[in-house]
Short mmCIF file of C-alpha atoms in Angstrom, two decimals:
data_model
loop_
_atom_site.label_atom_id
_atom_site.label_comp_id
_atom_site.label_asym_id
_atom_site.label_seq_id
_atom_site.Cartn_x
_atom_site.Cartn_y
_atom_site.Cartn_z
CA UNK A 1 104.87 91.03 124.59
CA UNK A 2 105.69 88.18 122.99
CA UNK A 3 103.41 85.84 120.55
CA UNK A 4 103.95 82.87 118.03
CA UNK A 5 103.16 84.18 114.94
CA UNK A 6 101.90 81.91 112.34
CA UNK A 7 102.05 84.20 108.73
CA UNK A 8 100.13 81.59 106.64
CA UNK A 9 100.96 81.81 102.77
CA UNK A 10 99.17 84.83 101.46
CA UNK A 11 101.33 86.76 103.76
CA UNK A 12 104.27 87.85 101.95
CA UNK A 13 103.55 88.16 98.48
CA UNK A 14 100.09 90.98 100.23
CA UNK A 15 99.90 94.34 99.46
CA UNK A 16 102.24 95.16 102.22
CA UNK A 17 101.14 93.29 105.04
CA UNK A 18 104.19 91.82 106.18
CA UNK A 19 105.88 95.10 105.80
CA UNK A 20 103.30 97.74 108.07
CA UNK A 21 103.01 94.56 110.62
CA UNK A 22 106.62 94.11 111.51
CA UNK A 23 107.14 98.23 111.64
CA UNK A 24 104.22 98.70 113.45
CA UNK A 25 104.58 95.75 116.01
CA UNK A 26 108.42 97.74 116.16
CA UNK A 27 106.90 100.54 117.14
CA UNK A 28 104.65 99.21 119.52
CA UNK A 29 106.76 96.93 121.09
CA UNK A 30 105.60 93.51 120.37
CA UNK A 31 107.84 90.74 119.20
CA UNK A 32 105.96 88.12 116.43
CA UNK A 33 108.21 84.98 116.57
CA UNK A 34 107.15 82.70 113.36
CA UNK A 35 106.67 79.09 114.00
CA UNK A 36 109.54 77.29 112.85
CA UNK A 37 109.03 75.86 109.96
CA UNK A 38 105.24 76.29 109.87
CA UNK A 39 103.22 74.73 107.03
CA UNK A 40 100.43 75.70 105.20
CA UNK A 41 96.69 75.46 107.30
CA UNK A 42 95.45 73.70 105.10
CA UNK A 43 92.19 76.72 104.51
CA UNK A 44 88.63 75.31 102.82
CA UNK A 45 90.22 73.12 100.35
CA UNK A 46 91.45 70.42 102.56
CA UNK A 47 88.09 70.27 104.85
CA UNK A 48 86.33 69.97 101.87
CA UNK A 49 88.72 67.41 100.10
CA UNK A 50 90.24 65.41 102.88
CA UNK A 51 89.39 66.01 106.56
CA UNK A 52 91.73 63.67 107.83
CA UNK A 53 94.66 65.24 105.94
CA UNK A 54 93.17 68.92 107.01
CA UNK A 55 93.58 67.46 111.03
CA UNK A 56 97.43 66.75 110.24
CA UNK A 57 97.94 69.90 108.71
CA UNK A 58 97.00 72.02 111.45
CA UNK A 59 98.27 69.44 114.16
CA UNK A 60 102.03 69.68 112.57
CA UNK A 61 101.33 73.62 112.85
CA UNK A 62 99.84 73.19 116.96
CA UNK A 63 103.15 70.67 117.51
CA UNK A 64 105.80 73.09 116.33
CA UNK A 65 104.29 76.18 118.12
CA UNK A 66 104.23 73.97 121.22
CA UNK A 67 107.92 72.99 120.85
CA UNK A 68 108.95 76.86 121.35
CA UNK A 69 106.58 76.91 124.41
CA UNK A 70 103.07 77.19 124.65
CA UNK A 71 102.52 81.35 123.79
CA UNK A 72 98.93 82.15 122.30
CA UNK A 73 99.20 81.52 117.93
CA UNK A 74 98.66 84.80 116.45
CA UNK A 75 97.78 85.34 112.86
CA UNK A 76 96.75 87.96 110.39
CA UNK A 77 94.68 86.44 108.19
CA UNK A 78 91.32 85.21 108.43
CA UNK A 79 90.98 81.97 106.83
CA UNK A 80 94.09 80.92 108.67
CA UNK A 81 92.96 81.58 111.76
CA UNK A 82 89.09 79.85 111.29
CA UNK A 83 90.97 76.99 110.32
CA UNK A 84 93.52 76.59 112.64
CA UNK A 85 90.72 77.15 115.65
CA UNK A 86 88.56 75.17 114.40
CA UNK A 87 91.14 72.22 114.77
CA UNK A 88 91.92 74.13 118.26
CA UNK A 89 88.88 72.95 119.16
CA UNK A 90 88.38 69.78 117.11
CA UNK A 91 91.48 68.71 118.86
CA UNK A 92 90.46 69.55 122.06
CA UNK A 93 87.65 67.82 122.33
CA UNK A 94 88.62 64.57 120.77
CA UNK A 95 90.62 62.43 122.18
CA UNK A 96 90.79 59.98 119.46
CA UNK A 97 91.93 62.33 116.50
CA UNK A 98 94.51 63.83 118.92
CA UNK A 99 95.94 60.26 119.87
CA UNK A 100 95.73 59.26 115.79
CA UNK A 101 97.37 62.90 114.72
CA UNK A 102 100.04 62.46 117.71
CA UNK A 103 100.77 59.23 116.28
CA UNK A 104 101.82 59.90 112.92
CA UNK A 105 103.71 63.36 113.80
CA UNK A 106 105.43 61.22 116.09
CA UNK A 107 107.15 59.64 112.86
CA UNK A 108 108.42 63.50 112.53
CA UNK A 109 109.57 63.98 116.45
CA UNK A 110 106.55 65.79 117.00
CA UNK A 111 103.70 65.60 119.43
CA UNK A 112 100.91 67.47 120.99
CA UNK A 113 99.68 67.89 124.69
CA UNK A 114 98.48 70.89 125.36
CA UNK A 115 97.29 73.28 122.53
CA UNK A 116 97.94 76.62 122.36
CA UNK A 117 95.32 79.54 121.78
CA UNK A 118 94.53 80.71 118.24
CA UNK A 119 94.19 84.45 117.68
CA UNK A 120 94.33 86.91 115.42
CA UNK A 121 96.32 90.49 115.17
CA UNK A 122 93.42 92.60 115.45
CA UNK A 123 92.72 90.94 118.50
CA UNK A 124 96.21 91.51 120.12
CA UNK A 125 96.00 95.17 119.13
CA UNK A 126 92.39 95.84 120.88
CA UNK A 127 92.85 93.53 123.64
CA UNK A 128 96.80 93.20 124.48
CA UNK A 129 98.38 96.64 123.44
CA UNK A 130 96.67 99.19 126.01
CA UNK A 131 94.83 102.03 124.30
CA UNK A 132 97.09 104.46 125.27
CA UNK A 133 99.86 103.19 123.04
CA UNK A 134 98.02 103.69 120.09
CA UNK A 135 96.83 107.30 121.24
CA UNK A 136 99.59 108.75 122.79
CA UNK A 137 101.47 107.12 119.75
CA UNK A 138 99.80 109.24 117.09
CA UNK A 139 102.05 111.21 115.19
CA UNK A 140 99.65 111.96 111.99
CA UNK A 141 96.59 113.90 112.02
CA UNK A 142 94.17 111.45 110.77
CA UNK A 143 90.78 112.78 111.70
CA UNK A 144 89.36 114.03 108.68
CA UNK A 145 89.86 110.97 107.19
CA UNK A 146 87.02 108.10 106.83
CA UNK A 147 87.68 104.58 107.49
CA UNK A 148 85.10 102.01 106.72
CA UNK A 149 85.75 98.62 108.36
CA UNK A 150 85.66 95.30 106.48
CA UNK A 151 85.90 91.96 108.53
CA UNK A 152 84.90 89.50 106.16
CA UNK A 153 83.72 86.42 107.13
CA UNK A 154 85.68 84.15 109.22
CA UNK A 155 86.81 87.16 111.91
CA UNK A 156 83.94 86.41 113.52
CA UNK A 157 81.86 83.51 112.50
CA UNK A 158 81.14 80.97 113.32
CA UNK A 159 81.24 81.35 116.56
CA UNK A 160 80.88 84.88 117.44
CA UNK A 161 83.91 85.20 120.38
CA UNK A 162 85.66 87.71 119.55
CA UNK A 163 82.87 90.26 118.50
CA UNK A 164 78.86 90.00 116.90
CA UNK A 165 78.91 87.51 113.97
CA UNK A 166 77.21 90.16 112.12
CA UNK A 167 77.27 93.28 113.57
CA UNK A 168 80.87 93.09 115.01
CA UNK A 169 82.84 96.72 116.06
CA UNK A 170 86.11 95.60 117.22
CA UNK A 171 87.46 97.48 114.03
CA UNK A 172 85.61 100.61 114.63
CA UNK A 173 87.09 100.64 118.31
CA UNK A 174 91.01 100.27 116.32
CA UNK A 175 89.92 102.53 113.91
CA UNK A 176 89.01 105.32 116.44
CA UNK A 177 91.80 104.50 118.75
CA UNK A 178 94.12 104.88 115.60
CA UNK A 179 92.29 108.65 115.40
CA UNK A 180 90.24 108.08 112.06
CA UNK A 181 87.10 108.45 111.39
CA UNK A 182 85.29 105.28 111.57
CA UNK A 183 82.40 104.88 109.12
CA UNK A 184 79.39 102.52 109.67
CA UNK A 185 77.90 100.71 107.01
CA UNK A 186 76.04 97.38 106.07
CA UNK A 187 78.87 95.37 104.21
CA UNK A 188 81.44 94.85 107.01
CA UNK A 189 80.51 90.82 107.35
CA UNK A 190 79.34 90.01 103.81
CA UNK A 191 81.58 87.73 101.76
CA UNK A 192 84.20 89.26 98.68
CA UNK A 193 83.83 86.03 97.69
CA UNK A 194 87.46 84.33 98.70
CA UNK A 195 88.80 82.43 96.46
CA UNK A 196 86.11 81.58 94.30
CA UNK A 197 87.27 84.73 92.68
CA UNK A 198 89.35 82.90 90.51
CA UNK A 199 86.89 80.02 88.87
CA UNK A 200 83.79 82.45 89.65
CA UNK A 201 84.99 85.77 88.72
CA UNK A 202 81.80 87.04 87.31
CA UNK A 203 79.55 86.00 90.26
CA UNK A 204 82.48 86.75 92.75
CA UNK A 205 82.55 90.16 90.90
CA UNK A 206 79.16 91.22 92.00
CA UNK A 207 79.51 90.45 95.70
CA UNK A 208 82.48 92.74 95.40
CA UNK A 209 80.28 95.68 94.16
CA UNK A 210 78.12 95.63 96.45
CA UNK A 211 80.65 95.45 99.29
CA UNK A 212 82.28 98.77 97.64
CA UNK A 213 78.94 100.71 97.08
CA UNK A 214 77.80 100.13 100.75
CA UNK A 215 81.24 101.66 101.84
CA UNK A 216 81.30 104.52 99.93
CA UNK A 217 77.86 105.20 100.24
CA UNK A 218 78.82 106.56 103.86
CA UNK A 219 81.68 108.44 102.30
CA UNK A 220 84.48 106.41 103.10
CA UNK A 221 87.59 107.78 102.29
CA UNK A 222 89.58 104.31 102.45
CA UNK A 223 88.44 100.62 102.87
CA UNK A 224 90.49 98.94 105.99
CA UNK A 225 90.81 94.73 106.03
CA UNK A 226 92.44 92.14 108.61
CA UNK A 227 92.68 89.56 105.79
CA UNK A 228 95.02 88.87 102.81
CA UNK A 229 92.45 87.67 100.61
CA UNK A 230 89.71 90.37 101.53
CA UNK A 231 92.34 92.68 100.59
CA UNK A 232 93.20 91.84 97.49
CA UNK A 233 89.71 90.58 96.61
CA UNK A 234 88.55 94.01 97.41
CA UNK A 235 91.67 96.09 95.76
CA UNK A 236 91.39 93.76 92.22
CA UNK A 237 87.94 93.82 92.63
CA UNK A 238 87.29 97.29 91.82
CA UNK A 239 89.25 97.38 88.10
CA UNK A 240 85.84 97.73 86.40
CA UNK A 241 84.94 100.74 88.76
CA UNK A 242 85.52 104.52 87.24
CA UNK A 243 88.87 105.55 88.57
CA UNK A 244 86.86 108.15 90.65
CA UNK A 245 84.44 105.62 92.02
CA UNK A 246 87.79 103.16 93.62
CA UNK A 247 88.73 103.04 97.31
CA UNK A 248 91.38 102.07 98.57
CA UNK A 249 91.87 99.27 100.35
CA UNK A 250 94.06 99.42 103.60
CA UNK A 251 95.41 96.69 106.02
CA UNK A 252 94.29 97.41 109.64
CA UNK A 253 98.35 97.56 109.99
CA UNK A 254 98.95 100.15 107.26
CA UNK A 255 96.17 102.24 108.99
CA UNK A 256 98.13 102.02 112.31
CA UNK A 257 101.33 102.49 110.31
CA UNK A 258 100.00 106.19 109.24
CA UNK A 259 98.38 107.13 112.17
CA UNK A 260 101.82 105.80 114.18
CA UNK A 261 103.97 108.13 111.81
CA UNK A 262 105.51 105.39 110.13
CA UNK A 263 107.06 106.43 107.08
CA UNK A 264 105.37 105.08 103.73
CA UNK A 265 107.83 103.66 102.11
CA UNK A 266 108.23 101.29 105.39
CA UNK A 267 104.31 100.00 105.39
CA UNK A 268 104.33 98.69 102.13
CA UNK A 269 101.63 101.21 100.58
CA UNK A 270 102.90 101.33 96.97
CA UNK A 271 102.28 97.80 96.80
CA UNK A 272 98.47 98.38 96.54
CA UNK A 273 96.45 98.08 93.22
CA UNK A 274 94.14 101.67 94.14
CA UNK A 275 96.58 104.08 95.20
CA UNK A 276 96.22 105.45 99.02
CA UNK A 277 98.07 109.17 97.94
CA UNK A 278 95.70 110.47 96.54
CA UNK A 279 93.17 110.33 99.66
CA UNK A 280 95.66 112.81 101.77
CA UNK A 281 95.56 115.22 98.54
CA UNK A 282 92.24 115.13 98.69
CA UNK A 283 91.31 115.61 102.64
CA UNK A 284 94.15 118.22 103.40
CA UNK B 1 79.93 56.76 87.15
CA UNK B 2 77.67 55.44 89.59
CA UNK B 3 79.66 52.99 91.54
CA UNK B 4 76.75 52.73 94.66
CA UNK B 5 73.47 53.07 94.90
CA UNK B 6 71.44 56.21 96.16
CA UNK B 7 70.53 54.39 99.52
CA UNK B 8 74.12 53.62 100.45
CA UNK B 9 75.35 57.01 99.69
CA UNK B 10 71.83 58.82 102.37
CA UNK B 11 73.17 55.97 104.69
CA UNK B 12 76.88 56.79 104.67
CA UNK B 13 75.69 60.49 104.56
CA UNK B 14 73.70 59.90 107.92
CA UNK B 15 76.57 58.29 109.60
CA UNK B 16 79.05 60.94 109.09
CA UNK B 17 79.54 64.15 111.92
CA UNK B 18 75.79 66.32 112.06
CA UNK B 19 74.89 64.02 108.88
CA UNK B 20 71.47 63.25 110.96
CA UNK B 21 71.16 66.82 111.77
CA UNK B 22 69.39 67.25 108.57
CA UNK B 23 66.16 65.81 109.99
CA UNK B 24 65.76 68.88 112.16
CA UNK B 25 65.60 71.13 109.36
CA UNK B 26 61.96 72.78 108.98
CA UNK B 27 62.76 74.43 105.03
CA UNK B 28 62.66 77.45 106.34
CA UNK B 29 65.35 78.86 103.79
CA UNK B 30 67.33 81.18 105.79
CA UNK B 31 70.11 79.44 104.52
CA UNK B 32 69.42 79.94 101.12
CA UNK B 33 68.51 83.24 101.60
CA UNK B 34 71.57 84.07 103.33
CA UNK B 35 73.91 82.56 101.16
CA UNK B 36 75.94 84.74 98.98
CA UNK B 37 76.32 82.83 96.16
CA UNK B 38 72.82 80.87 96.78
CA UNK B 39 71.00 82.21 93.36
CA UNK B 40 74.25 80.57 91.52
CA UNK B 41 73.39 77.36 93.16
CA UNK B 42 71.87 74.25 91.41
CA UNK B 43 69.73 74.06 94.91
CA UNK B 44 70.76 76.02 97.42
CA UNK B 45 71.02 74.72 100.57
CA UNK B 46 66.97 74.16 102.09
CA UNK B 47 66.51 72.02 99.02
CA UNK B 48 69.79 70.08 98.90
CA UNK B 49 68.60 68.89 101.93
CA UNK B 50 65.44 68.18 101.17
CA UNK B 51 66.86 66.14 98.36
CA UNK B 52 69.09 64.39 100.67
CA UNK B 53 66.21 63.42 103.07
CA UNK B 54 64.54 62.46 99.90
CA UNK B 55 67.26 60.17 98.78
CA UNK B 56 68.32 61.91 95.60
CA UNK B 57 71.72 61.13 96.66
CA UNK B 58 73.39 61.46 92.82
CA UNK B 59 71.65 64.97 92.23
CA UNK B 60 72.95 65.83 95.21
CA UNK B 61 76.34 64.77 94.54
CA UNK B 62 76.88 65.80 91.07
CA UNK B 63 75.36 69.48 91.71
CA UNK B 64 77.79 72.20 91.87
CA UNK B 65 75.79 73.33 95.66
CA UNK B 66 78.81 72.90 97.53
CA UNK B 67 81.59 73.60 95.31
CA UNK B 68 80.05 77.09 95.41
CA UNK B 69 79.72 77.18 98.95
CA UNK B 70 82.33 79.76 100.25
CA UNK B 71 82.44 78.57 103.91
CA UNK B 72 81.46 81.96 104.84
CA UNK B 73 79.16 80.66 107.43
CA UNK B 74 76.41 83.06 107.46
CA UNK B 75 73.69 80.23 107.05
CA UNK B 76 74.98 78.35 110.00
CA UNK B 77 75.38 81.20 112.33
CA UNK B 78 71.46 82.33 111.45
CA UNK B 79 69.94 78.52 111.03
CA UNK B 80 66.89 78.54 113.64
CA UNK B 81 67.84 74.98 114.41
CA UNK B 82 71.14 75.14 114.79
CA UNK B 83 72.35 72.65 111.80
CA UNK B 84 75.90 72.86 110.83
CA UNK B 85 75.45 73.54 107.04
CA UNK B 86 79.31 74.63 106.42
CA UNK B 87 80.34 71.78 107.88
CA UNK B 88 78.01 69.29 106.09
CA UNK B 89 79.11 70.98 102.98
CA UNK B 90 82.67 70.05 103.30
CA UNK B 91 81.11 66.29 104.03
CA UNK B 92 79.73 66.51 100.95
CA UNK B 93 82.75 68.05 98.89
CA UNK B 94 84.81 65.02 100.31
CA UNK B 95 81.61 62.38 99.09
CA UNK B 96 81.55 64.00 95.72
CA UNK B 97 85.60 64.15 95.36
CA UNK B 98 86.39 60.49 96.54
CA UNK B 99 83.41 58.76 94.46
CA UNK B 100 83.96 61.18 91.07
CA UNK B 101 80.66 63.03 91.11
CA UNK B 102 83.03 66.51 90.86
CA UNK B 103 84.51 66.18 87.84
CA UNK B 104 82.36 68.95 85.59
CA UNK B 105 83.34 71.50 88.01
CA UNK B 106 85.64 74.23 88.19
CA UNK B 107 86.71 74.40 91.91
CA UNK B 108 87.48 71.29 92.52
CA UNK B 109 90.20 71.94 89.98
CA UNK B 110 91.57 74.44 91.79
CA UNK B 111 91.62 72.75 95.10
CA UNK B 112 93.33 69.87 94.00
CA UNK B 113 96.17 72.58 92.26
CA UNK B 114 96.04 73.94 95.87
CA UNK B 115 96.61 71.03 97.85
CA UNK B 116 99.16 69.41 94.99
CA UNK B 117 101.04 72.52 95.97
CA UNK B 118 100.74 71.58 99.71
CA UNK B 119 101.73 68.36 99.37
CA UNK B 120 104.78 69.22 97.30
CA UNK B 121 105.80 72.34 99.23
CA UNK B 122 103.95 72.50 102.39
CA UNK B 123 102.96 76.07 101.99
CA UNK B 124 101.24 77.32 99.30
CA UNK B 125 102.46 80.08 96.42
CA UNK B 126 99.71 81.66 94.69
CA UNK B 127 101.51 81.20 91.39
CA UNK B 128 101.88 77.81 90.95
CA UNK B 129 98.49 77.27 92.45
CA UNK B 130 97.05 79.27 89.31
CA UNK B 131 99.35 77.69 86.85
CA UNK B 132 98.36 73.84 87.77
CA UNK B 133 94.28 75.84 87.73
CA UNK B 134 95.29 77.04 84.88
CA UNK B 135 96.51 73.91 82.70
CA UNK B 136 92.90 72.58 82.86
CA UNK B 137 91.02 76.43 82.59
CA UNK B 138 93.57 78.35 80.25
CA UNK B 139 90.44 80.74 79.34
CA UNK B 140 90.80 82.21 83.17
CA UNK B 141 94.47 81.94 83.08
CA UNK B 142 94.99 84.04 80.65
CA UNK B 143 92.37 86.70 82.05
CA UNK B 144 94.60 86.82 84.92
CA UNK B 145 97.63 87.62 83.11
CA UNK B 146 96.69 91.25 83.28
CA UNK B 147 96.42 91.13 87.06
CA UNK B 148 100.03 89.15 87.22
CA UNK B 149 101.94 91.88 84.98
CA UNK B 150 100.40 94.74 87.48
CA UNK B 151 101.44 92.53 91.02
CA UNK B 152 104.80 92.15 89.13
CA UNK B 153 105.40 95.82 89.10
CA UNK B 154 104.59 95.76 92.54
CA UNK B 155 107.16 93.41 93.53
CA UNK B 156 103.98 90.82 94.60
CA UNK B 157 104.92 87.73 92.34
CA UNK B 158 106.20 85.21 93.41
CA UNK B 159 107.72 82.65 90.46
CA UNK B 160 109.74 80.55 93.30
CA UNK B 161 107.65 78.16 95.62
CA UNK B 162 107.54 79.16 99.36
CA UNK B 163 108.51 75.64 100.89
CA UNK B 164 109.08 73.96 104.40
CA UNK B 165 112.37 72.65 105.38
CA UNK B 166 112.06 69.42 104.66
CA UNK B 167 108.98 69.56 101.84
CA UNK B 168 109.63 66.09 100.02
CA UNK B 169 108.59 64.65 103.86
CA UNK B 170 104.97 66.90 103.23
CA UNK B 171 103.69 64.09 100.98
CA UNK B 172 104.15 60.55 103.16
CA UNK B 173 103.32 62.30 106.67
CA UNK B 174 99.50 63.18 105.30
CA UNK B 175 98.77 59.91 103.33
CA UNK B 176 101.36 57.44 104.31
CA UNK B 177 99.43 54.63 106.62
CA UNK B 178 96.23 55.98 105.51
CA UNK B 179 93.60 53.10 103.92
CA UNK B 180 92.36 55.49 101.26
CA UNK B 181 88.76 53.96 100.87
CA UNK B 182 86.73 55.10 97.82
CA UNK B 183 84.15 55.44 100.03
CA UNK B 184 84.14 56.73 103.31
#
């Protein structure tokens, strides 16, 4: 299986994203070409500073992926993927905007016609890969241990297509495929906050909390995310927590990485703030 | 820094995308009630529009409602009536940005660090975003700094830029051609 991969920025420098996707997608036979070179989305800032300059952004990202042939766009991270389908759409529908984006990318030799699908990783895994590949792949006993799905906020808002806006269990279903224990709680769609983290660390701080305390509430063992900035919103986040009181916080790839029998060192896992060792110590 | 008056800023408001949508809205408050950072808000987002519907175009303008909305999108998936109120809140970032009103507020100094670093790179890294935040806001700079020693040790900083192939052509494709009014 073969997909377009768009990383988006926050991809390489996560706590070991890049590293568990490529081994697991390895393992599991699916080949992530990146866009050639793709360019930044674009995210919140440039809807909410420029929308013209936001349409451009994300129409130089639909015209490269359609130069290497029209596969689906697949990404890993949430804001990337609200953004760029929300121009799938935008683009779509109007006429206009395309012809005025198509003209200016045709000062680059670029152009659009038809647009390809945006989607993101978690969605390839539940949908594409069939379950038996993740169940007849398990290599690691992983049932004792309690996953407790975050999604964030742009998985599945606004729209709701790919599962409930707020009440979605797409995760659950990977997280029991995967052969953990998934863990229901209230805090899987509320917001860490994003990146008002940085000039609104205080208030940012408390939506964290609460996110944490509804997770371990139900005994989670580890926190699992499908988003770059969740992740490390919801790893940082915790540095005020007793050390007793911290989860840690997973990639949905990592999770698959372990359960897959993919050695550590290859998913990235000692690139996480809260370390994830201790949580085999502690159920074995 | 007034530079029009209140009515021209409700008109241009009601002429952009869902602008008129407003007038549907019955203050019911699930918005605000659903909003995350809503209690941070100078009016969350039932009253904002009130105020807009009442005219009070430069409170509006000058609050800090949107730059603390987190496009999170709650409010618009539970609105009763369907209104667009992520959306409208970028409309009103981009009012607010291209008029002045923004200036007393922290995001917008870290967007425009964000999409400096677009324009210069075309991709973002998450260490020259902070530094150009951080010129104007050394306070949270240098709370970070703790944060940037530990991501060192993990091999997670990145000092060089992540760039396109061809960055210095980032700059002229998004604004070259483009009639940047004041007011749009």
């Amino acid at each position: 299986m073969t997909y377009l991969f768009f990383p988006g920025c926050a991809y390489h420098a996560s706590a070991g994203y890049k590293e568990s996707t490529e081994a697991v997608c390895r393992e599991i036979g699916i080949d992530l070409k990146a866009i050639p070179d793709w360019n930044c989305c674009g995210a919140t800032v440039f809807m909410g500073m420029d929308m013209d300059e936001a349409a451009l952004l994300t129409g130089r990202i639909f015209a490269l992926a359609e130069k290497t042939g029209n596969h689906d766009i697949v990404t890993g991270c949430n804001a990337c993927f609200t953004t760029l389908r929300k121009f799938e759409k935008k683009l779509k529908e109007d006429q206009a905007l395309q012809q005025t984006i198509n003209h200016k990318l045709a000062s680059c030799g670029l152009g659009i016609k038809k647009i390809s699908r945006v989607r993101h990783l978690l969605d390839v895994f539940v949908n594409d890969v069939p379950d038996s590949a993740w169940e007849h792949g398990r290599k690691n006993s992983v049932d004792s241990i309690r996953a407790g799905g975050y999604y964030g906020c742009q998985l599945t808002r606004p729209e709701g297509e790919l599962s409930h806006p707020e009440q979605p269990d797409i995760l659950e279903q990977f997280i029991s495929r995967l052969g953990f224990a998934p863990v229901d709680h209230s805090a899987k769609t509320m917001c860490c906050g994003a990146s008002h983290a940085v000039p609104y660390k205080k208030q940012s701080g408390k939506l964290i909390k609460r996110i944490i305390k509804g997770i371990s509430l139900k005994e989670a063992d580890v926190v699992t995310t499908i988003c770059p900035l969740c992740q490390f919103n919801l790893d940082n986040g915790q540095s005020g927590l007793p050390k007793g009181g911290r989860l840690p916080v997973l990639f949905f790839t990592q999770l698959a990485g372990i359960s897959l029998g993919i050695p550590f060192s290859d998913l990235g896992l000692d690139k996480l703030l809260i370390p994830f060792k201790g949580v085999l110590k502690h159920r074995r | 820094m007034m530079t029009m008056d209140q009515k021209t800023f409700k008109r241009l408001f009601f002429e952009k995308k869902n602008g008129r949508s407003i007038l549907k809205c019955i203050q019911c408050g699930t918005c605000s009630g659903s909003c995350p950072f809503g209690n941070d808000m100078d009016h969350a987002p039932r009253e904002l529009f009130q105020l807009i519907r009442d005219g009070e175009m430069e409170e509006v303008l000058r609050s800090n409602t949107p730059w603390y909305c987190v496009s999170c999108y709650q409010c618009m998936t539970r609105c009763p009536k369907e209104i667009a109120v992520t959306d409208l809140m970028y409309t009103l970032k981009e009012m607010a940005v291209k008029n002045g009103f923004a200036p007393s507020h922290k995001m917008p100094d870290l967007y425009k660090s964000f999409s400096q670093t677009v324009k210069r790179f075309g991709r973002v890294t998450e260490s020259l975003v902070m530094a150009g935040y951080g010129i104007k806001h050394p306070l949270d700079a240098m709370g970070a700094l703790p944060l940037a020693v530990k991501l060192m040790f993990r091999k997670r900083f990145e000092v060089l830029p992540q760039k396109i192939g061809q960055p210095e052509k980032m700059k002229p494709f998004l604004t070259a051609g483009v009639e940047k009014e004041a007011l749009e």
